[in-house]
Short mmCIF file of C-alpha atoms in Angstrom, two decimals:
data_model
loop_
_atom_site.label_atom_id
_atom_site.label_comp_id
_atom_site.label_asym_id
_atom_site.label_seq_id
_atom_site.Cartn_x
_atom_site.Cartn_y
_atom_site.Cartn_z
CA UNK A 1 136.12 48.33 104.70
CA UNK A 2 132.34 48.03 104.36
CA UNK A 3 130.30 46.74 107.24
CA UNK A 4 128.56 43.31 106.46
CA UNK A 5 125.54 42.92 108.56
CA UNK A 6 125.93 39.80 110.59
CA UNK A 7 122.70 38.33 109.20
CA UNK A 8 124.51 37.93 105.93
CA UNK A 9 127.37 36.15 107.40
CA UNK A 10 126.85 32.50 106.41
CA UNK A 11 126.01 30.01 108.96
CA UNK A 12 124.55 32.48 111.37
CA UNK A 13 121.05 32.14 112.72
CA UNK A 14 119.11 35.25 112.34
CA UNK A 15 117.29 36.77 115.32
CA UNK A 16 114.94 39.47 115.48
CA UNK A 17 115.28 40.32 119.14
CA UNK A 18 118.17 41.26 121.28
CA UNK A 19 118.90 44.86 120.21
CA UNK A 20 120.73 46.76 122.78
CA UNK A 21 121.07 50.31 122.80
CA UNK A 22 123.09 52.60 125.14
CA UNK A 23 122.66 56.34 124.88
CA UNK A 24 124.79 59.00 126.85
CA UNK A 25 125.65 56.76 129.64
CA UNK A 26 127.31 58.70 132.52
CA UNK A 27 128.49 56.79 135.59
CA UNK A 28 130.59 58.07 138.46
CA UNK A 29 131.90 56.61 141.78
CA UNK A 30 132.43 58.72 144.78
CA UNK A 31 135.48 58.12 146.88
CA UNK A 32 135.36 60.08 149.99
CA UNK A 33 135.11 63.76 148.75
CA UNK A 34 136.49 62.83 145.20
CA UNK A 35 134.39 62.16 142.24
CA UNK A 36 135.72 59.53 139.85
CA UNK A 37 134.09 59.50 136.31
CA UNK A 38 133.88 55.97 135.04
CA UNK A 39 131.91 56.37 132.04
CA UNK A 40 131.32 59.53 130.17
CA UNK A 41 128.72 59.90 127.30
CA UNK A 42 128.92 56.43 126.32
CA UNK A 43 126.75 55.38 123.44
CA UNK A 44 126.62 52.12 121.63
CA UNK A 45 123.98 50.33 119.55
CA UNK A 46 124.19 46.43 119.25
CA UNK A 47 122.17 44.78 116.49
CA UNK A 48 120.05 41.63 117.30
CA UNK A 49 122.30 38.62 117.25
CA UNK A 50 125.47 40.63 116.85
CA UNK A 51 128.75 39.72 118.69
CA UNK A 52 130.39 42.82 120.02
CA UNK A 53 133.81 42.61 121.79
CA UNK A 54 134.95 45.50 123.88
CA UNK A 55 138.66 45.82 124.71
CA UNK A 56 140.17 48.49 126.63
CA UNK A 57 142.78 49.12 129.56
CA UNK A 58 142.05 48.29 133.10
CA UNK A 59 139.81 50.90 134.76
CA UNK A 60 138.26 52.04 131.61
CA UNK A 61 134.76 51.12 132.94
CA UNK A 62 134.19 47.93 130.86
CA UNK A 63 133.10 45.90 133.63
CA UNK A 64 130.90 48.66 135.13
CA UNK A 65 129.18 49.08 131.62
CA UNK A 66 128.27 45.31 131.75
CA UNK A 67 126.95 45.55 135.28
CA UNK A 68 124.78 48.49 134.16
CA UNK A 69 123.32 46.61 131.27
CA UNK A 70 122.78 43.47 133.35
CA UNK A 71 120.75 45.59 135.95
CA UNK A 72 123.22 45.04 138.89
CA UNK A 73 123.61 48.68 139.27
CA UNK A 74 120.81 51.30 138.54
CA UNK A 75 122.65 54.54 139.53
CA UNK A 76 123.62 56.00 136.27
CA UNK A 77 122.54 58.79 133.87
CA UNK A 78 121.54 57.94 130.25
CA UNK A 79 119.25 55.25 128.95
CA UNK A 80 119.89 51.39 128.19
CA UNK A 81 117.24 49.75 126.25
CA UNK A 82 116.75 46.18 125.06
CA UNK A 83 114.44 45.96 122.19
CA UNK A 84 113.14 49.44 122.81
CA UNK A 85 112.37 48.75 126.42
CA UNK A 86 114.11 50.48 128.97
CA UNK A 87 116.10 48.11 131.42
CA UNK A 88 115.34 48.28 135.06
CA UNK A 89 116.93 45.80 137.40
CA UNK A 90 118.12 42.28 136.57
CA UNK A 91 115.99 40.14 134.06
CA UNK A 92 116.14 36.74 132.69
CA UNK A 93 116.32 38.37 129.26
CA UNK A 94 119.84 39.54 130.02
CA UNK A 95 122.46 37.01 130.98
CA UNK A 96 125.75 37.63 132.51
CA UNK A 97 128.99 35.45 132.70
CA UNK A 98 131.64 36.65 135.22
CA UNK A 99 135.36 36.17 135.05
CA UNK A 100 135.03 33.68 137.91
CA UNK A 101 132.48 30.93 137.40
CA UNK A 102 130.51 31.80 140.58
CA UNK A 103 128.99 28.29 140.80
CA UNK A 104 127.76 27.51 144.22
CA UNK A 105 130.23 24.98 145.79
CA UNK A 106 127.59 23.06 147.58
CA UNK A 107 125.51 22.39 144.46
CA UNK A 108 126.03 19.82 141.76
CA UNK A 109 126.45 21.12 138.33
CA UNK A 110 122.94 20.50 137.33
CA UNK A 111 121.61 22.05 140.48
CA UNK A 112 123.64 25.10 139.83
CA UNK A 113 122.34 25.21 136.41
CA UNK A 114 118.62 24.66 137.69
CA UNK A 115 119.03 27.47 140.27
CA UNK A 116 118.81 29.75 137.21
CA UNK A 117 115.37 28.38 136.60
CA UNK A 118 113.70 28.92 139.87
CA UNK A 119 111.78 31.89 138.88
CA UNK A 120 110.42 30.34 135.66
CA UNK A 121 106.76 29.13 135.84
CA UNK A 122 107.38 25.99 133.79
CA UNK A 123 106.86 22.21 134.78
CA UNK A 124 109.62 20.24 136.58
CA UNK A 125 110.07 18.14 133.34
CA UNK A 126 110.59 21.12 131.29
CA UNK A 127 113.18 22.56 133.59
CA UNK A 128 115.11 19.28 133.74
CA UNK A 129 114.99 19.10 129.85
CA UNK A 130 116.44 22.65 129.61
CA UNK A 131 119.07 21.92 132.16
CA UNK A 132 120.16 18.66 130.35
CA UNK A 133 120.05 20.41 126.91
CA UNK A 134 122.29 23.20 128.12
CA UNK A 135 124.67 20.75 129.74
CA UNK A 136 124.93 19.14 126.46
CA UNK A 137 125.27 22.32 124.54
CA UNK A 138 128.46 23.29 126.56
CA UNK A 139 129.74 19.68 126.21
CA UNK A 140 129.51 18.57 129.83
CA UNK A 141 127.32 15.60 129.50
CA UNK A 142 128.25 13.00 132.12
CA UNK A 143 129.32 15.72 134.72
CA UNK A 144 125.62 16.52 135.89
CA UNK A 145 126.32 15.25 139.40
CA UNK A 146 129.72 16.72 139.79
CA UNK A 147 130.47 19.45 142.33
CA UNK A 148 132.43 22.58 141.11
CA UNK A 149 135.58 21.62 142.94
CA UNK A 150 135.65 18.38 140.95
CA UNK A 151 135.71 20.44 137.58
CA UNK A 152 138.64 22.08 135.93
CA UNK A 153 138.68 25.74 135.49
CA UNK A 154 137.63 25.44 131.87
CA UNK A 155 134.75 23.15 132.70
CA UNK A 156 133.52 25.36 135.58
CA UNK A 157 133.44 28.30 133.27
CA UNK A 158 131.49 26.30 130.59
CA UNK A 159 129.08 25.25 133.41
CA UNK A 160 128.75 29.13 134.19
CA UNK A 161 128.07 29.71 130.39
CA UNK A 162 125.40 27.01 130.45
CA UNK A 163 123.79 28.58 133.47
CA UNK A 164 123.57 31.98 131.92
CA UNK A 165 122.09 30.51 128.65
CA UNK A 166 119.53 28.27 130.28
CA UNK A 167 116.81 30.97 130.32
CA UNK A 168 117.57 31.61 126.67
CA UNK A 169 118.43 35.40 127.21
CA UNK A 170 118.13 37.81 124.36
CA UNK A 171 121.47 39.20 125.24
CA UNK A 172 124.30 37.50 126.93
CA UNK A 173 127.02 39.66 128.59
CA UNK A 174 130.36 38.18 129.17
CA UNK A 175 132.87 39.80 131.55
CA UNK A 176 136.31 38.59 130.69
CA UNK A 177 134.83 34.93 130.68
CA UNK A 178 138.20 33.28 129.82
CA UNK A 179 140.44 35.63 131.61
CA UNK A 180 141.37 33.23 134.45
CA UNK A 181 142.03 30.25 132.29
CA UNK A 182 145.36 28.97 130.68
CA UNK A 183 146.11 29.90 127.08
CA UNK A 184 145.29 26.50 125.66
CA UNK A 185 141.94 26.17 127.44
CA UNK A 186 141.21 29.74 126.40
CA UNK A 187 141.68 29.01 122.71
CA UNK A 188 139.45 25.92 123.07
CA UNK A 189 136.68 27.81 124.85
CA UNK A 190 136.85 30.57 122.29
CA UNK A 191 136.03 27.93 119.71
CA UNK A 192 133.24 26.58 121.90
CA UNK A 193 131.63 30.01 122.53
CA UNK A 194 131.74 30.79 118.90
CA UNK A 195 129.83 27.44 118.11
CA UNK A 196 127.42 28.07 120.88
CA UNK A 197 126.74 31.56 119.67
CA UNK A 198 126.06 30.41 116.22
CA UNK A 199 123.73 27.73 117.49
CA UNK A 200 121.78 29.99 119.94
CA UNK A 201 121.88 33.19 118.06
CA UNK A 202 121.43 35.43 120.95
CA UNK A 203 123.26 38.95 121.01
CA UNK A 204 126.42 38.66 122.86
CA UNK A 205 128.57 41.55 124.35
CA UNK A 206 131.97 40.37 125.53
CA UNK A 207 134.60 42.14 127.56
CA UNK A 208 138.13 41.14 127.04
CA UNK A 209 141.82 42.14 127.54
CA UNK A 210 142.81 39.86 124.75
CA UNK A 211 142.63 41.56 121.41
CA UNK A 212 143.09 38.41 119.50
CA UNK A 213 140.03 36.91 121.20
CA UNK A 214 138.05 40.08 120.62
CA UNK A 215 138.89 39.90 116.93
CA UNK A 216 138.35 36.18 116.53
CA UNK A 217 134.82 36.20 118.07
CA UNK A 218 133.54 39.69 117.47
CA UNK A 219 131.45 41.05 114.39
CA UNK A 220 132.62 44.35 115.80
CA UNK A 221 135.42 45.34 118.35
CA UNK A 222 134.92 48.49 120.35
CA UNK A 223 137.95 49.96 121.59
CA UNK A 224 137.82 51.97 124.96
CA UNK A 225 140.06 54.28 126.79
CA UNK A 226 139.96 55.21 130.49
CA UNK A 227 139.61 58.54 132.48
CA UNK A 228 136.86 58.74 131.75
CA UNK A 229 135.72 55.49 130.11
CA UNK A 230 134.75 56.22 126.41
CA UNK A 231 134.81 54.75 122.97
CA UNK A 232 137.83 55.67 120.94
CA UNK A 233 137.53 53.43 118.12
CA UNK A 234 135.30 50.85 116.46
CA UNK A 235 136.48 48.09 114.10
CA UNK A 236 134.32 46.00 111.96
CA UNK A 237 135.39 42.39 111.35
CA UNK A 238 133.84 41.41 108.12
CA UNK A 239 134.84 37.72 108.07
CA UNK A 240 132.43 34.80 108.25
CA UNK A 241 132.23 32.54 111.21
CA UNK A 242 133.72 30.14 112.16
CA UNK A 243 136.97 32.09 111.51
CA UNK A 244 140.47 31.05 110.72
CA UNK A 245 142.82 32.33 113.55
CA UNK A 246 145.67 32.56 111.04
CA UNK A 247 143.63 34.96 108.71
CA UNK A 248 145.93 37.97 107.69
CA UNK A 249 143.00 40.31 108.27
CA UNK A 250 142.68 39.43 111.81
CA UNK A 251 146.50 39.95 112.15
CA UNK A 252 146.41 43.34 110.57
CA UNK A 253 143.46 44.47 112.66
CA UNK A 254 145.08 43.27 115.89
CA UNK A 255 148.23 45.32 115.16
CA UNK A 256 146.11 48.32 114.57
CA UNK A 257 144.17 47.95 117.75
CA UNK A 258 147.34 47.15 119.84
CA UNK A 259 148.96 50.19 118.36
CA UNK A 260 146.06 52.28 119.45
CA UNK A 261 145.83 50.80 122.93
CA UNK A 262 149.62 51.02 123.68
CA UNK A 263 150.20 54.47 122.30
CA UNK A 264 148.31 56.38 124.85
CA UNK A 265 148.48 60.08 123.95
CA UNK A 266 148.42 61.34 127.51
CA UNK A 267 151.31 59.33 128.66
CA UNK A 268 153.29 60.84 131.66
CA UNK A 269 156.28 62.93 130.66
CA UNK A 270 158.53 60.81 132.71
CA UNK A 271 157.84 57.78 130.61
CA UNK A 272 158.56 59.63 127.41
CA UNK A 273 161.79 60.91 128.87
CA UNK A 274 162.93 57.51 129.86
CA UNK A 275 162.51 56.11 126.38
CA UNK A 276 164.33 59.02 124.87
CA UNK A 277 167.20 58.51 127.40
CA UNK A 278 167.42 54.81 126.33
CA UNK A 279 167.71 55.91 122.70
CA UNK A 280 170.94 58.07 123.29
CA UNK B 1 148.03 5.76 157.85
CA UNK B 2 146.55 2.40 158.62
CA UNK B 3 143.40 2.49 160.67
CA UNK B 4 144.95 0.06 163.19
CA UNK B 5 148.03 2.16 163.82
CA UNK B 6 145.77 5.25 164.02
CA UNK B 7 143.64 3.59 166.83
CA UNK B 8 146.78 2.39 168.73
CA UNK B 9 148.29 5.89 168.45
CA UNK B 10 145.15 7.57 169.65
CA UNK B 11 144.62 5.27 172.78
CA UNK B 12 148.29 5.46 173.64
CA UNK B 13 148.13 8.81 175.59
CA UNK B 14 145.28 7.96 177.74
CA UNK B 15 146.81 4.65 178.40
CA UNK B 16 150.12 6.12 179.33
CA UNK B 17 148.24 8.65 181.70
CA UNK B 18 146.66 5.44 183.45
CA UNK B 19 149.92 3.71 183.89
CA UNK B 20 151.58 6.77 185.29
CA UNK B 21 148.60 7.27 187.55
CA UNK B 22 148.69 3.57 188.87
CA UNK B 23 152.53 3.87 189.24
CA UNK B 24 152.34 7.11 191.40
CA UNK B 25 149.68 5.56 193.68
CA UNK B 26 151.53 2.15 193.87
CA UNK B 27 154.65 4.11 195.14
CA UNK B 28 152.44 6.02 197.46
CA UNK B 29 154.05 9.41 196.31
CA UNK B 30 150.79 11.10 197.68
CA UNK B 31 148.72 9.94 200.56
CA UNK B 32 145.71 7.87 199.43
CA UNK B 33 143.35 10.47 200.96
CA UNK B 34 144.56 12.91 198.40
CA UNK B 35 145.27 10.79 195.25
CA UNK B 36 143.16 7.54 194.97
CA UNK B 37 144.32 4.79 192.77
CA UNK B 38 142.71 3.69 189.40
CA UNK B 39 141.60 0.43 191.01
CA UNK B 40 139.65 2.32 193.77
CA UNK B 41 138.12 4.35 191.19
CA UNK B 42 136.85 1.46 189.17
CA UNK B 43 135.47 0.07 192.43
CA UNK B 44 133.77 3.39 193.12
CA UNK B 45 132.36 3.24 189.54
CA UNK B 46 130.78 -0.13 190.35
CA UNK B 47 129.31 1.23 193.48
CA UNK B 48 127.73 4.38 192.11
CA UNK B 49 126.26 2.43 189.08
CA UNK B 50 124.93 -0.44 191.46
CA UNK B 51 123.19 2.15 193.73
CA UNK B 52 121.92 3.86 190.71
CA UNK B 53 123.46 7.25 192.00
CA UNK B 54 125.52 7.89 188.77
CA UNK B 55 122.60 7.22 186.47
CA UNK B 56 120.33 9.57 188.47
CA UNK B 57 122.74 12.44 188.62
CA UNK B 58 123.83 12.07 185.03
CA UNK B 59 120.34 12.08 183.79
CA UNK B 60 119.59 15.14 185.79
CA UNK B 61 122.59 16.79 184.20
CA UNK B 62 121.95 15.85 180.75
CA UNK B 63 118.27 17.09 181.04
CA UNK B 64 119.52 20.38 182.12
CA UNK B 65 122.11 20.40 179.38
CA UNK B 66 119.37 19.64 176.64
CA UNK B 67 117.10 22.44 177.92
CA UNK B 68 119.70 25.12 178.54
CA UNK B 69 121.70 24.36 175.45
CA UNK B 70 118.68 24.20 173.24
CA UNK B 71 117.31 27.45 174.59
CA UNK B 72 120.54 29.24 174.47
CA UNK B 73 121.55 27.98 171.01
CA UNK B 74 118.30 28.77 169.31
CA UNK B 75 117.95 32.23 170.84
CA UNK B 76 121.53 32.90 169.91
CA UNK B 77 120.87 31.73 166.24
CA UNK B 78 117.92 34.15 165.96
CA UNK B 79 119.75 37.10 167.66
CA UNK B 80 122.88 36.56 165.60
CA UNK B 81 120.80 36.47 162.38
CA UNK B 82 118.81 39.43 163.32
CA UNK B 83 122.01 41.39 164.25
CA UNK B 84 123.52 40.64 160.93
CA UNK B 85 120.52 41.28 158.71
CA UNK B 86 119.04 44.39 160.38
CA UNK B 87 120.96 47.63 160.62
CA UNK B 88 118.78 48.92 163.38
CA UNK B 89 119.25 45.74 165.51
CA UNK B 90 123.03 45.98 164.97
CA UNK B 91 123.08 49.63 165.98
CA UNK B 92 120.93 49.04 169.04
CA UNK B 93 122.32 45.92 170.39
CA UNK B 94 125.63 45.44 168.79
CA UNK B 95 127.89 47.22 171.17
CA UNK B 96 126.06 45.64 174.20
CA UNK B 97 126.27 42.21 172.71
CA UNK B 98 130.08 42.66 172.12
CA UNK B 99 130.83 43.86 175.60
CA UNK B 100 128.49 41.20 177.34
CA UNK B 101 130.22 38.32 175.50
CA UNK B 102 133.63 39.23 177.00
CA UNK B 103 132.31 38.43 180.46
CA UNK B 104 132.93 34.99 181.79
CA UNK B 105 129.74 33.10 182.40
CA UNK B 106 130.89 32.20 185.89
CA UNK B 107 131.05 35.84 186.83
CA UNK B 108 127.36 35.92 186.57
CA UNK B 109 126.75 33.14 189.02
CA UNK B 110 126.68 35.15 192.29
CA UNK B 111 124.30 37.68 190.80
CA UNK B 112 122.06 34.97 189.06
CA UNK B 113 121.88 33.09 192.56
CA UNK B 114 120.55 36.30 194.14
CA UNK B 115 118.04 36.87 191.37
CA UNK B 116 116.87 33.36 190.56
CA UNK B 117 117.83 31.33 193.61
CA UNK B 118 119.47 27.92 193.10
CA UNK B 119 116.63 26.19 191.38
CA UNK B 120 116.30 24.60 187.95
CA UNK B 121 115.68 27.99 186.40
CA UNK B 122 119.08 29.29 187.46
CA UNK B 123 120.93 26.40 185.90
CA UNK B 124 119.03 26.54 182.67
CA UNK B 125 119.80 30.28 182.40
CA UNK B 126 123.36 29.88 183.13
CA UNK B 127 123.82 27.18 180.64
CA UNK B 128 121.74 29.03 178.05
CA UNK B 129 123.98 32.02 178.58
CA UNK B 130 127.04 29.94 177.84
CA UNK B 131 125.29 28.56 174.67
CA UNK B 132 123.98 31.76 173.48
CA UNK B 133 127.17 33.75 172.57
CA UNK B 134 129.23 31.43 170.48
CA UNK B 135 126.15 30.65 168.32
CA UNK B 136 125.09 34.24 168.06
CA UNK B 137 128.61 35.33 167.20
CA UNK B 138 129.01 32.49 164.60
CA UNK B 139 125.60 33.41 163.00
CA UNK B 140 126.37 37.11 162.97
CA UNK B 141 129.87 36.58 161.40
CA UNK B 142 128.97 34.12 158.82
CA UNK B 143 125.97 36.00 157.49
CA UNK B 144 128.07 39.13 157.44
CA UNK B 145 130.78 37.00 155.49
CA UNK B 146 128.32 35.88 152.55
CA UNK B 147 130.14 37.22 149.48
CA UNK B 148 128.41 39.94 147.57
CA UNK B 149 128.85 37.76 144.52
CA UNK B 150 126.12 35.20 145.95
CA UNK B 151 123.60 37.84 146.08
CA UNK B 152 124.56 39.11 142.71
CA UNK B 153 124.03 35.68 141.06
CA UNK B 154 120.78 35.26 143.01
CA UNK B 155 119.57 38.61 141.61
CA UNK B 156 120.64 37.85 138.06
CA UNK B 157 118.40 34.87 138.01
CA UNK B 158 115.63 36.64 140.02
CA UNK B 159 115.72 33.76 142.53
CA UNK B 160 112.67 34.05 144.94
CA UNK B 161 113.49 34.90 148.43
CA UNK B 162 112.91 31.54 149.86
CA UNK B 163 115.40 30.19 147.29
CA UNK B 164 117.87 32.72 148.41
CA UNK B 165 117.55 31.69 151.89
CA UNK B 166 117.20 27.97 151.58
CA UNK B 167 119.63 27.20 148.67
CA UNK B 168 122.09 29.96 149.12
CA UNK B 169 122.28 31.72 152.64
CA UNK B 170 121.74 28.47 154.71
CA UNK B 171 124.32 26.40 152.86
CA UNK B 172 126.79 29.31 152.69
CA UNK B 173 126.58 30.07 156.42
CA UNK B 174 126.02 26.49 157.93
CA UNK B 175 129.52 25.47 158.29
CA UNK B 176 130.51 28.51 160.44
CA UNK B 177 127.13 28.21 162.36
CA UNK B 178 127.76 24.61 163.17
CA UNK B 179 131.14 25.31 164.27
CA UNK B 180 129.57 27.98 166.79
CA UNK B 181 126.99 25.43 167.76
CA UNK B 182 129.66 22.88 168.51
CA UNK B 183 131.62 25.37 170.61
CA UNK B 184 128.64 26.30 172.61
CA UNK B 185 127.71 22.76 173.21
CA UNK B 186 131.14 22.10 174.82
CA UNK B 187 130.96 25.27 176.65
CA UNK B 188 127.59 24.41 178.00
CA UNK B 189 128.65 21.14 179.30
CA UNK B 190 131.70 22.68 181.11
CA UNK B 191 129.73 25.45 182.66
CA UNK B 192 126.94 23.06 183.72
CA UNK B 193 129.38 20.75 185.60
CA UNK B 194 130.98 23.84 187.19
CA UNK B 195 127.62 25.36 188.12
CA UNK B 196 126.54 22.12 189.77
CA UNK B 197 129.80 21.97 191.78
CA UNK B 198 128.82 25.27 193.29
CA UNK B 199 125.14 25.08 193.79
CA UNK B 200 122.60 22.09 193.07
CA UNK B 201 120.95 19.46 194.84
CA UNK B 202 121.58 16.89 192.08
CA UNK B 203 123.64 16.38 188.98
CA UNK B 204 127.15 15.08 188.05
CA UNK B 205 128.72 18.17 189.63
CA UNK B 206 126.82 17.75 192.84
CA UNK B 207 127.61 14.06 192.97
CA UNK B 208 131.40 15.14 193.00
CA UNK B 209 130.88 17.81 195.50
CA UNK B 210 129.07 15.50 197.91
CA UNK B 211 131.95 13.01 197.42
CA UNK B 212 134.48 15.77 198.30
CA UNK B 213 132.59 16.62 201.42
CA UNK B 214 132.70 13.07 202.55
CA UNK B 215 136.45 12.57 201.49
CA UNK B 216 135.37 10.05 198.87
CA UNK B 217 137.99 11.30 196.32
CA UNK B 218 137.22 7.98 194.32
CA UNK B 219 133.80 9.29 193.71
CA UNK B 220 135.15 12.68 192.77
CA UNK B 221 137.44 11.01 190.27
CA UNK B 222 134.53 9.09 188.79
CA UNK B 223 132.86 12.41 188.29
CA UNK B 224 135.87 13.83 186.66
CA UNK B 225 136.28 10.92 184.18
CA UNK B 226 132.51 10.87 183.42
CA UNK B 227 132.51 14.57 182.77
CA UNK B 228 135.41 14.23 180.31
CA UNK B 229 134.06 11.26 178.55
CA UNK B 230 130.49 12.83 178.11
CA UNK B 231 132.21 16.01 176.84
CA UNK B 232 134.29 14.17 174.42
CA UNK B 233 131.28 12.12 173.35
CA UNK B 234 129.13 15.11 172.73
CA UNK B 235 131.84 16.88 170.72
CA UNK B 236 132.41 13.75 168.45
CA UNK B 237 128.71 13.34 168.00
CA UNK B 238 128.45 16.76 166.87
CA UNK B 239 131.54 16.47 164.61
CA UNK B 240 129.78 13.71 162.79
CA UNK B 241 126.74 15.75 162.34
CA UNK B 242 129.02 18.61 161.07
CA UNK B 243 130.63 16.09 158.60
CA UNK B 244 127.35 14.93 157.37
CA UNK B 245 126.00 18.46 156.70
CA UNK B 246 129.33 19.35 154.81
CA UNK B 247 129.61 16.12 152.76
CA UNK B 248 129.63 18.21 149.54
CA UNK B 249 133.08 19.26 150.53
CA UNK B 250 134.65 15.92 150.40
CA UNK B 251 132.49 14.24 147.71
#
């Protein structure tokens, strides 16, 4: 299958900024006297405005990867650049949405979103407008004065997305953003995220456990394996947005990726023997 | 529950206590020199108010409480914050702090009397000591307990340090700190009355001590009741303040 650049996909707003490049990323954690390799020689190039989904088993270093790009962790080898500039520390150009919404419980929804603007040198009115626009973007108009505990899980996560977008970052990183939500809300928010991405046009890198979600949203799906975390496969999804969940192409790709994720070559011998035993 | 019923239930136990008390004295189960009747206490109440004695002692006590509590609580807050925020301060003062707070305030009284005499300074110091530890401990624990995720969010949006402190750290720690301050207010009041019983020339505790020496147990009972009511009132007042500070929780 040939790769169709996202800029040729109908309905997509073209952006010139937001190219993320990871080269030879190595990251390890030290547990007492043991070294645990989390990422090994990880390289990935993301085009401006592209939506890249990353799937992989738990512990393959997916979340660590996003934290490195976000700048929450600076201890790694290799280079990460955004539009050719090496990233150092956190920046308003790189947004991050966590699995938990991480809204502050004592602030109203609009105060939570406005917190993201405290480092911006713009007028009060401009800030208020940005906040209002982004509340509208995620469909939470009318809930400006609500506290997080008054919102449903899905609404709180939308508010978190609004907060991460209010600075109009060049790249938005999403760490299993819908992982804690029920299936129905998840499907709904996937559609919402697609709409927001098409409207905003920023680069998005999303981590997920859900292969269907990865394929439904991603221009490209990166499959990772653990120990150490590395890319084993990349799948281009050449379908226009917004997509049809029932598309046979998505189903075929899903089977392909699931087969790869579940058929771990270095499976312990005992597991293999158990399966054999069942056959007899 | 209906508010009326709630009120009836909450006054039922003090009322029952009063009835039992009246009954015990009416049947003369104890000699009147040992247990005075509620009516005698009411009469004594009128007496100490009429002579202005109660007002004088009470205002002395409350002034001491204000001075000692404010000093102790603010020092405790600053110390607790420093202990939580600085590794050096924690290493140097942490163990001493943890050991000292295990010693009852009253155990310091004999030593403090020798050092400071029985003047005002002594009483302020003893109340400040009582107020210091609960606040310091609450401040230390609550700052230590601020989730790492709050700092990460603040860092992601590059929030300036004053925003981190005013909008994130203070609101995150205020519930626990207020609980500590409330505890220290109650403790200060208890310690103050106890200290005045032992050494003072004025104050509610001293009024009770003088009553005891003159076998005026009715006046002692007045002191007991006033101490209880003031303590209860201070605690309730603080509870209201706490509820006001945490109104987002119930909004």
